[in-house]
PDB file of C-alpha atoms in Angstrom:
ATOM      1  CA  MET A 208       0.000   0.000   0.000  1.00  0.00           C
ATOM      2  CA  ARG A 209       1.530   3.248  -1.168  1.00  0.00           C
ATOM      3  CA  LEU A 210       1.455   6.089   1.128  1.00  0.00           C
ATOM      4  CA  SER A 211       1.101   9.461  -0.358  1.00  0.00           C
ATOM      5  CA  SER A 212       3.575  11.958   0.731  1.00  0.00           C
ATOM      6  CA  SER A 213       2.582  15.262   2.275  1.00  0.00           C
ATOM      7  CA  SER A 214       4.001  17.033  -0.740  1.00  0.00           C
ATOM      8  CA  SER A 215       1.321  15.507  -2.901  1.00  0.00           C
ATOM      9  CA  LYS A 216      -1.511  17.176  -1.011  1.00  0.00           C
ATOM     10  CA  PRO A 217      -3.509  19.676  -3.046  1.00  0.00           C
ATOM     11  CA  ARG A 218      -2.442  23.192  -2.442  1.00  0.00           C
ATOM     12  CA  MET A 219      -4.903  25.544  -0.780  1.00  0.00           C
ATOM     13  CA  ARG A 220      -5.766  28.547  -2.853  1.00  0.00           C
ATOM     14  CA  PRO A 221      -6.557  31.772  -1.062  1.00  0.00           C
ATOM     15  CA  THR A 222     -10.259  32.627  -1.101  1.00  0.00           C
ATOM     16  CA  CYS A 223      -9.617  36.377  -1.201  1.00  0.00           C
ATOM     17  CA  ARG A 224      -8.129  37.985  -4.230  1.00  0.00           C
ATOM     18  CA  ARG A 225      -5.431  40.516  -3.870  1.00  0.00           C
ATOM     19  CA  ARG A 226      -6.784  44.062  -4.153  1.00  0.00           C
ATOM     20  CA  LYS A 227      -5.390  45.968  -7.031  1.00  0.00           C
ATOM     21  CA  PRO A 228      -4.244  49.519  -6.343  1.00  0.00           C
ATOM     22  CA  GLU A 229      -7.161  51.896  -6.542  1.00  0.00           C
ATOM     23  CA  THR A 230      -6.825  53.930  -9.617  1.00  0.00           C
ATOM     24  CA  GLY A 231      -8.482  56.972  -8.036  1.00  0.00           C
ATOM     25  CA  PHE A 232      -6.094  56.978  -5.121  1.00  0.00           C
ATOM     26  CA  ALA A 233      -3.150  56.608  -7.415  1.00  0.00           C
ATOM     27  CA  LEU A 234      -4.314  59.578  -9.487  1.00  0.00           C
ATOM     28  CA  MET A 235      -4.872  61.727  -6.428  1.00  0.00           C
ATOM     29  CA  SER A 236      -1.498  60.884  -5.060  1.00  0.00           C
ATOM     30  CA  ARG A 237       0.236  62.072  -8.178  1.00  0.00           C
ATOM     31  CA  PRO A 238       1.539  65.645  -8.096  1.00  0.00           C
ATOM     32  CA  ARG A 239      -0.598  68.014 -10.127  1.00  0.00           C
ATOM     33  CA  ASN A 240       0.915  69.365 -13.260  1.00  0.00           C
ATOM     34  CA  ARG A 241       1.449  73.114 -13.319  1.00  0.00           C
ATOM     35  CA  SER A 242      -0.015  75.113 -16.153  1.00  0.00           C
ATOM     36  CA  ASP A 243       2.101  76.250 -19.018  1.00  0.00           C
ATOM     37  CA  ALA A 244       2.006  79.806 -17.641  1.00  0.00           C
ATOM     38  CA  TYR A 245       3.897  78.663 -14.538  1.00  0.00           C
ATOM     39  CA  GLN A 246       6.292  76.497 -16.464  1.00  0.00           C
ATOM     40  CA  HIS A 247       7.320  79.390 -18.681  1.00  0.00           C
ATOM     41  CA  PRO A 248       8.535  82.506 -16.819  1.00  0.00           C
ATOM     42  CA  GLN A 249       7.969  84.809 -19.805  1.00  0.00           C
ATOM     43  CA  ARG A 250       4.328  83.801 -20.170  1.00  0.00           C
ATOM     44  CA  ARG A 251       3.836  84.183 -16.416  1.00  0.00           C
ATOM     45  CA  GLN A 252       5.300  87.689 -16.623  1.00  0.00           C
ATOM     46  CA  ARG A 253       2.925  88.614 -19.468  1.00  0.00           C
ATOM     47  CA  LEU A 254      -0.074  87.413 -17.445  1.00  0.00           C
ATOM     48  CA  ARG A 255       1.004  89.491 -14.467  1.00  0.00           C
ATOM     49  CA  GLN A 256       1.468  92.557 -16.660  1.00  0.00           C
ATOM     50  CA  ALA A 257      -1.986  92.110 -18.244  1.00  0.00           C
ATOM     51  CA  TRP A 258      -3.606  91.818 -14.799  1.00  0.00           C
ATOM     52  CA  LYS A 259      -1.845  94.957 -13.580  1.00  0.00           C
ATOM     53  CA  GLU A 260      -3.006  96.922 -16.626  1.00  0.00           C
ATOM     54  CA  SER A 261      -6.652  95.827 -16.299  1.00  0.00           C
ATOM     55  CA  HIS A 262      -6.560  96.476 -12.543  1.00  0.00           C
ATOM     56  CA  GLY A 263      -5.217  99.973 -13.152  1.00  0.00           C
ATOM     57  CA  ASN A 264      -7.933 100.727 -15.714  1.00  0.00           C
ATOM     58  CA  TRP A 265     -10.583  99.630 -13.214  1.00  0.00           C
ATOM     59  CA  LEU A 266      -9.163 101.940 -10.551  1.00  0.00           C
ATOM     60  CA  LEU A 267      -9.070 104.839 -13.007  1.00  0.00           C
ATOM     61  CA  GLY A 268     -12.709 104.224 -13.942  1.00  0.00           C
ATOM     62  CA  PHE A 269     -13.749 104.138 -10.301  1.00  0.00           C
ATOM     63  CA  ALA A 270     -11.861 107.362  -9.578  1.00  0.00           C
ATOM     64  CA  ALA A 271     -13.514 109.027 -12.578  1.00  0.00           C
ATOM     65  CA  ALA A 272     -16.952 108.040 -11.269  1.00  0.00           C
ATOM     66  CA  ILE A 273     -16.157 109.560  -7.877  1.00  0.00           C
ATOM     67  CA  PHE A 274     -14.904 112.746  -9.552  1.00  0.00           C
ATOM     68  CA  VAL A 275     -18.072 113.130 -11.629  1.00  0.00           C
ATOM     69  CA  ALA A 276     -20.266 112.571  -8.578  1.00  0.00           C
ATOM     70  CA  GLY A 277     -18.147 115.001  -6.580  1.00  0.00           C
ATOM     71  CA  MET A 278     -18.710 117.710  -9.178  1.00  0.00           C
ATOM     72  CA  PHE A 279     -22.383 117.468  -8.379  1.00  0.00           C
ATOM     73  CA  ILE A 280     -21.886 118.659  -4.816  1.00  0.00           C
ATOM     74  CA  ILE A 281     -19.032 121.213  -5.088  1.00  0.00           C
ATOM     75  CA  TRP A 282     -21.160 124.003  -3.765  1.00  0.00           C
ATOM     76  CA  THR A 283     -22.387 125.053  -0.362  1.00  0.00           C
ATOM     77  CA  GLN A 284     -25.998 125.743   0.322  1.00  0.00           C
ATOM     78  CA  PRO A 285     -26.915 128.744   2.478  1.00  0.00           C
ATOM     79  CA  GLU A 286     -26.690 128.109   6.186  1.00  0.00           C
ATOM     80  CA  SER A 287     -28.820 129.353   9.012  1.00  0.00           C
ATOM     81  CA  GLN A 288     -28.176 132.816  10.350  1.00  0.00           C
ATOM     82  CA  ASP A 289     -29.742 135.085  12.943  1.00  0.00           C
ATOM     83  CA  GLU A 290     -32.701 136.557  11.079  1.00  0.00           C
ATOM     84  CA  THR A 291     -32.695 139.726  13.192  1.00  0.00           C
ATOM     85  CA  SER A 292     -29.496 140.795  11.419  1.00  0.00           C
ATOM     86  CA  LEU A 293     -31.185 140.683   8.013  1.00  0.00           C
ATOM     87  CA  GLU A 294     -33.282 143.298   6.330  1.00  0.00           C
ATOM     88  CA  LEU A 295     -35.373 140.835   4.318  1.00  0.00           C
ATOM     89  CA  LEU A 296     -39.032 141.001   5.286  1.00  0.00           C
ATOM     90  CA  PRO A 297     -41.714 138.292   4.951  1.00  0.00           C
ATOM     91  CA  VAL A 298     -44.082 139.404   2.227  1.00  0.00           C
ATOM     92  CA  SER A 299     -47.573 140.575   3.092  1.00  0.00           C
ATOM     93  CA  GLU A 300     -50.399 138.462   1.658  1.00  0.00           C
ATOM     94  CA  GLY A 301     -53.112 139.873  -0.550  1.00  0.00           C
ATOM     95  CA  SER A 302     -56.779 139.086  -0.234  1.00  0.00           C
ATOM     96  CA  ALA A 303     -56.475 136.199  -2.702  1.00  0.00           C
ATOM     97  CA  GLY A 304     -53.563 134.614  -0.828  1.00  0.00           C
ATOM     98  CA  ARG A 305     -51.063 135.893  -3.374  1.00  0.00           C
ATOM     99  CA  PRO A 306     -48.368 138.456  -2.475  1.00  0.00           C
ATOM    100  CA  SER A 307     -49.291 142.072  -2.976  1.00  0.00           C
ATOM    101  CA  LEU A 308     -46.713 144.182  -4.821  1.00  0.00           C
ATOM    102  CA  PRO A 309     -45.596 147.314  -3.013  1.00  0.00           C
ATOM    103  CA  GLU A 310     -43.473 149.804  -4.888  1.00  0.00           C
ATOM    104  CA  ASN A 311     -39.817 149.097  -5.659  1.00  0.00           C
ATOM    105  CA  VAL A 312     -39.631 145.571  -4.261  1.00  0.00           C
ATOM    106  CA  LEU A 313     -38.766 142.112  -5.527  1.00  0.00           C
ATOM    107  CA  ILE A 314     -41.041 139.354  -4.289  1.00  0.00           C
ATOM    108  CA  VAL A 315     -39.134 136.049  -4.097  1.00  0.00           C
ATOM    109  CA  ARG A 316     -41.630 133.211  -3.816  1.00  0.00           C
ATOM    110  CA  VAL A 317     -40.277 129.690  -3.169  1.00  0.00           C
ATOM    111  CA  SER A 318     -42.348 126.499  -3.431  1.00  0.00           C
ATOM    112  CA  THR A 319     -41.261 123.108  -2.141  1.00  0.00           C
ATOM    113  CA  SER A 320     -42.006 119.571  -3.279  1.00  0.00           C
ATOM    114  CA  ARG A 321     -42.287 118.523   0.378  1.00  0.00           C
ATOM    115  CA  THR A 322     -45.468 120.344   1.274  1.00  0.00           C
ATOM    116  CA  ASN A 323     -46.025 118.406   4.511  1.00  0.00           C
ATOM    117  CA  ALA A 324     -42.560 119.123   5.933  1.00  0.00           C
ATOM    118  CA  THR A 325     -42.208 121.774   8.634  1.00  0.00           C
ATOM    119  CA  GLY A 326     -38.526 122.660   8.311  1.00  0.00           C
ATOM    120  CA  PRO A 327     -37.592 126.162   7.068  1.00  0.00           C
ATOM    121  CA  ILE A 328     -36.747 127.111   3.511  1.00  0.00           C
ATOM    122  CA  ARG A 329     -33.425 128.947   3.332  1.00  0.00           C
ATOM    123  CA  ILE A 330     -32.239 131.296   0.593  1.00  0.00           C
ATOM    124  CA  ALA A 331     -29.001 133.110  -0.179  1.00  0.00           C
ATOM    125  CA  ILE A 332     -28.313 135.858  -2.729  1.00  0.00           C
ATOM    126  CA  TYR A 333     -24.932 136.088  -4.482  1.00  0.00           C
ATOM    127  CA  ASP A 334     -23.473 138.910  -6.561  1.00  0.00           C
ATOM    128  CA  SER A 335     -20.445 137.245  -8.199  1.00  0.00           C
ATOM    129  CA  LYS A 336     -19.150 134.019  -9.626  1.00  0.00           C
ATOM    130  CA  GLU A 337     -16.450 133.890  -6.953  1.00  0.00           C
ATOM    131  CA  SER A 338     -18.930 134.056  -4.078  1.00  0.00           C
ATOM    132  CA  PHE A 339     -21.544 131.785  -5.646  1.00  0.00           C
ATOM    133  CA  GLY A 340     -22.211 128.797  -3.391  1.00  0.00           C
ATOM    134  CA  ASN A 341     -20.276 130.242  -0.432  1.00  0.00           C
ATOM    135  CA  SER A 342     -22.911 131.273   2.091  1.00  0.00           C
ATOM    136  CA  ASP A 343     -20.361 133.255   4.093  1.00  0.00           C
ATOM    137  CA  ARG A 344     -20.001 135.604   1.094  1.00  0.00           C
ATOM    138  CA  ALA A 345     -23.701 135.889   0.293  1.00  0.00           C
ATOM    139  CA  VAL A 346     -25.114 139.409  -0.065  1.00  0.00           C
ATOM    140  CA  LEU A 347     -28.275 138.402   1.814  1.00  0.00           C
ATOM    141  CA  LYS A 348     -29.617 135.190   3.317  1.00  0.00           C
ATOM    142  CA  ASP A 349     -32.635 134.295   5.384  1.00  0.00           C
ATOM    143  CA  SER A 350     -35.071 131.471   6.235  1.00  0.00           C
ATOM    144  CA  LEU A 351     -38.832 131.137   6.685  1.00  0.00           C
ATOM    145  CA  ILE A 352     -41.193 128.314   7.625  1.00  0.00           C
ATOM    146  CA  PRO A 353     -43.363 127.400   4.599  1.00  0.00           C
ATOM    147  CA  VAL A 354     -47.153 127.514   4.766  1.00  0.00           C
ATOM    148  CA  ASN A 355     -48.964 125.153   2.396  1.00  0.00           C
ATOM    149  CA  GLY A 356     -45.641 124.510   0.681  1.00  0.00           C
ATOM    150  CA  PHE A 357     -44.788 128.190   0.007  1.00  0.00           C
ATOM    151  CA  VAL A 358     -42.713 131.010   1.445  1.00  0.00           C
ATOM    152  CA  ALA A 359     -42.186 134.540   0.112  1.00  0.00           C
ATOM    153  CA  TRP A 360     -39.823 137.428   0.786  1.00  0.00           C
ATOM    154  CA  GLU A 361     -40.226 141.113   0.026  1.00  0.00           C
ATOM    155  CA  ILE A 362     -36.834 142.647  -0.805  1.00  0.00           C
ATOM    156  CA  ASP A 363     -36.246 146.326  -1.432  1.00  0.00           C
ATOM    157  CA  LEU A 364     -34.750 146.825  -4.881  1.00  0.00           C
ATOM    158  CA  GLY A 365     -32.131 149.142  -3.439  1.00  0.00           C
ATOM    159  CA  MET A 366     -30.647 146.204  -1.491  1.00  0.00           C
ATOM    160  CA  LEU A 367     -30.034 144.129  -4.592  1.00  0.00           C
ATOM    161  CA  PRO A 368     -26.938 144.254  -6.833  1.00  0.00           C
ATOM    162  CA  GLU A 369     -27.375 144.912 -10.535  1.00  0.00           C
ATOM    163  CA  LYS A 370     -26.768 141.228 -11.320  1.00  0.00           C
ATOM    164  CA  PHE A 371     -27.326 138.435  -8.804  1.00  0.00           C
ATOM    165  CA  ALA A 372     -28.221 134.762  -8.323  1.00  0.00           C
ATOM    166  CA  ILE A 373     -30.360 133.057  -5.701  1.00  0.00           C
ATOM    167  CA  ALA A 374     -29.873 129.595  -4.175  1.00  0.00           C
ATOM    168  CA  ALA A 375     -32.515 127.977  -1.983  1.00  0.00           C
ATOM    169  CA  TYR A 376     -33.124 124.687  -0.202  1.00  0.00           C
ATOM    170  CA  HIS A 377     -35.695 123.160   2.140  1.00  0.00           C
ATOM    171  CA  ASP A 378     -34.066 122.288   5.457  1.00  0.00           C
ATOM    172  CA  LEU A 379     -36.373 119.406   6.307  1.00  0.00           C
ATOM    173  CA  ASP A 380     -34.857 118.602   9.700  1.00  0.00           C
ATOM    174  CA  ASP A 381     -33.946 122.232  10.525  1.00  0.00           C
ATOM    175  CA  ASN A 382     -30.311 121.386  11.211  1.00  0.00           C
ATOM    176  CA  GLY A 383     -28.967 124.395   9.303  1.00  0.00           C
ATOM    177  CA  VAL A 384     -27.188 122.383   6.589  1.00  0.00           C
ATOM    178  CA  LEU A 385     -28.136 120.641   3.375  1.00  0.00           C
ATOM    179  CA  ASN A 386     -28.191 116.911   4.091  1.00  0.00           C
ATOM    180  CA  ARG A 387     -26.344 114.681   1.655  1.00  0.00           C
ATOM    181  CA  ALA A 388     -26.115 110.964   0.901  1.00  0.00           C
ATOM    182  CA  LEU A 389     -23.813 108.824  -1.261  1.00  0.00           C
ATOM    183  CA  PHE A 390     -21.161 110.860  -3.060  1.00  0.00           C
ATOM    184  CA  ASN A 391     -22.497 113.893  -1.121  1.00  0.00           C
ATOM    185  CA  ALA A 392     -25.543 114.132  -3.383  1.00  0.00           C
ATOM    186  CA  PRO A 393     -28.231 116.384  -1.789  1.00  0.00           C
ATOM    187  CA  VAL A 394     -31.185 114.545  -0.255  1.00  0.00           C
ATOM    188  CA  GLU A 395     -33.209 117.672   0.584  1.00  0.00           C
ATOM    189  CA  PRO A 396     -35.095 119.801  -1.975  1.00  0.00           C
ATOM    190  CA  TYR A 397     -33.011 122.607  -3.509  1.00  0.00           C
ATOM    191  CA  GLY A 398     -33.216 125.074  -6.405  1.00  0.00           C
ATOM    192  CA  PHE A 399     -31.865 128.267  -7.992  1.00  0.00           C
ATOM    193  CA  SER A 400     -33.018 131.424  -9.675  1.00  0.00           C
ATOM    194  CA  ASN A 401     -34.184 130.852 -13.263  1.00  0.00           C
ATOM    195  CA  ASN A 402     -35.040 127.391 -11.887  1.00  0.00           C
ATOM    196  CA  ALA A 403     -31.673 126.363 -13.333  1.00  0.00           C
ATOM    197  CA  ARG A 404     -30.799 122.681 -13.065  1.00  0.00           C
ATOM    198  CA  SER A 405     -27.800 120.643 -14.159  1.00  0.00           C
ATOM    199  CA  ILE A 406     -27.517 116.925 -14.835  1.00  0.00           C
ATOM    200  CA  VAL A 407     -24.084 116.711 -13.221  1.00  0.00           C
ATOM    201  CA  GLY A 408     -23.296 119.110 -10.388  1.00  0.00           C
ATOM    202  CA  PRO A 409     -24.932 122.438  -9.624  1.00  0.00           C
ATOM    203  CA  PRO A 410     -25.711 124.955 -12.372  1.00  0.00           C
ATOM    204  CA  THR A 411     -23.148 127.644 -13.100  1.00  0.00           C
ATOM    205  CA  TYR A 412     -23.418 131.189 -11.831  1.00  0.00           C
ATOM    206  CA  GLU A 413     -24.089 132.359 -15.389  1.00  0.00           C
ATOM    207  CA  GLU A 414     -27.091 130.010 -15.630  1.00  0.00           C
ATOM    208  CA  THR A 415     -28.655 131.443 -12.481  1.00  0.00           C
ATOM    209  CA  ILE A 416     -27.971 135.181 -12.997  1.00  0.00           C
ATOM    210  CA  VAL A 417     -30.944 137.547 -13.006  1.00  0.00           C
ATOM    211  CA  SER A 418     -30.989 141.313 -13.445  1.00  0.00           C
ATOM    212  CA  ARG A 419     -32.318 143.676 -10.819  1.00  0.00           C
ATOM    213  CA  PRO A 420     -35.786 144.779 -11.998  1.00  0.00           C
ATOM    214  CA  THR A 421     -36.551 148.441 -12.511  1.00  0.00           C
ATOM    215  CA  GLU A 422     -39.989 148.076 -10.934  1.00  0.00           C
ATOM    216  CA  SER A 423     -41.757 145.716  -8.539  1.00  0.00           C
ATOM    217  CA  LYS A 424     -41.662 142.147  -9.718  1.00  0.00           C
ATOM    218  CA  GLU A 425     -42.346 138.623  -8.485  1.00  0.00           C
ATOM    219  CA  MET A 426     -39.864 135.773  -8.916  1.00  0.00           C
ATOM    220  CA  GLU A 427     -40.698 132.125  -8.329  1.00  0.00           C
ATOM    221  CA  ILE A 428     -38.218 129.367  -7.451  1.00  0.00           C
ATOM    222  CA  ARG A 429     -39.081 125.713  -7.049  1.00  0.00           C
ATOM    223  CA  VAL A 430     -37.025 123.490  -4.739  1.00  0.00           C
ATOM    224  CA  TYR A 431     -37.202 119.721  -5.238  1.00  0.00           C
TER     225      TYR A 431
END
């Protein structure tokens, strides 16, 4: 009887297969390739230069926008002042609610778009381009509380220069200054003689100039 040797026993095969390397892990473990721009110094330099130029153009455009908006507010509205020091007089009302016209006076009548507001309407009169917008150099300035959205002043013609301009604004919160918002744009109603208005910035002195009348006259200004 032949005995079988131990070497003749069938070999045991493993039941679990060897795991192959995960392709995803192998890809993730590889170092990422740099772009051509980083492999070539000259191309990288050109990209940096292009970014600097576009960044500079953007900054110039932003500065230009601020400059244009700033031109809109390069002027000072009339400020409050002790009314007892002024010789402007509130106009007397006629029987129909309209100002009567005494001799040798200019009636300045100002209407506001904010008829329900109680703050005063302030005006200032200027006699030169150099003083225009500077309330400290105004020939006359005063303020009155509007009634039904209107105020009116009676000014003796002898007090007025031959050529002058008037600026007015409605001081809604009665703080003595013209309130402003973004880019210092006015947020309270304002206006000028001749009802001059400009798309960018205030109107020029030449656009607001009026001549002193030779006889009693009424002038109307709308602030909005």
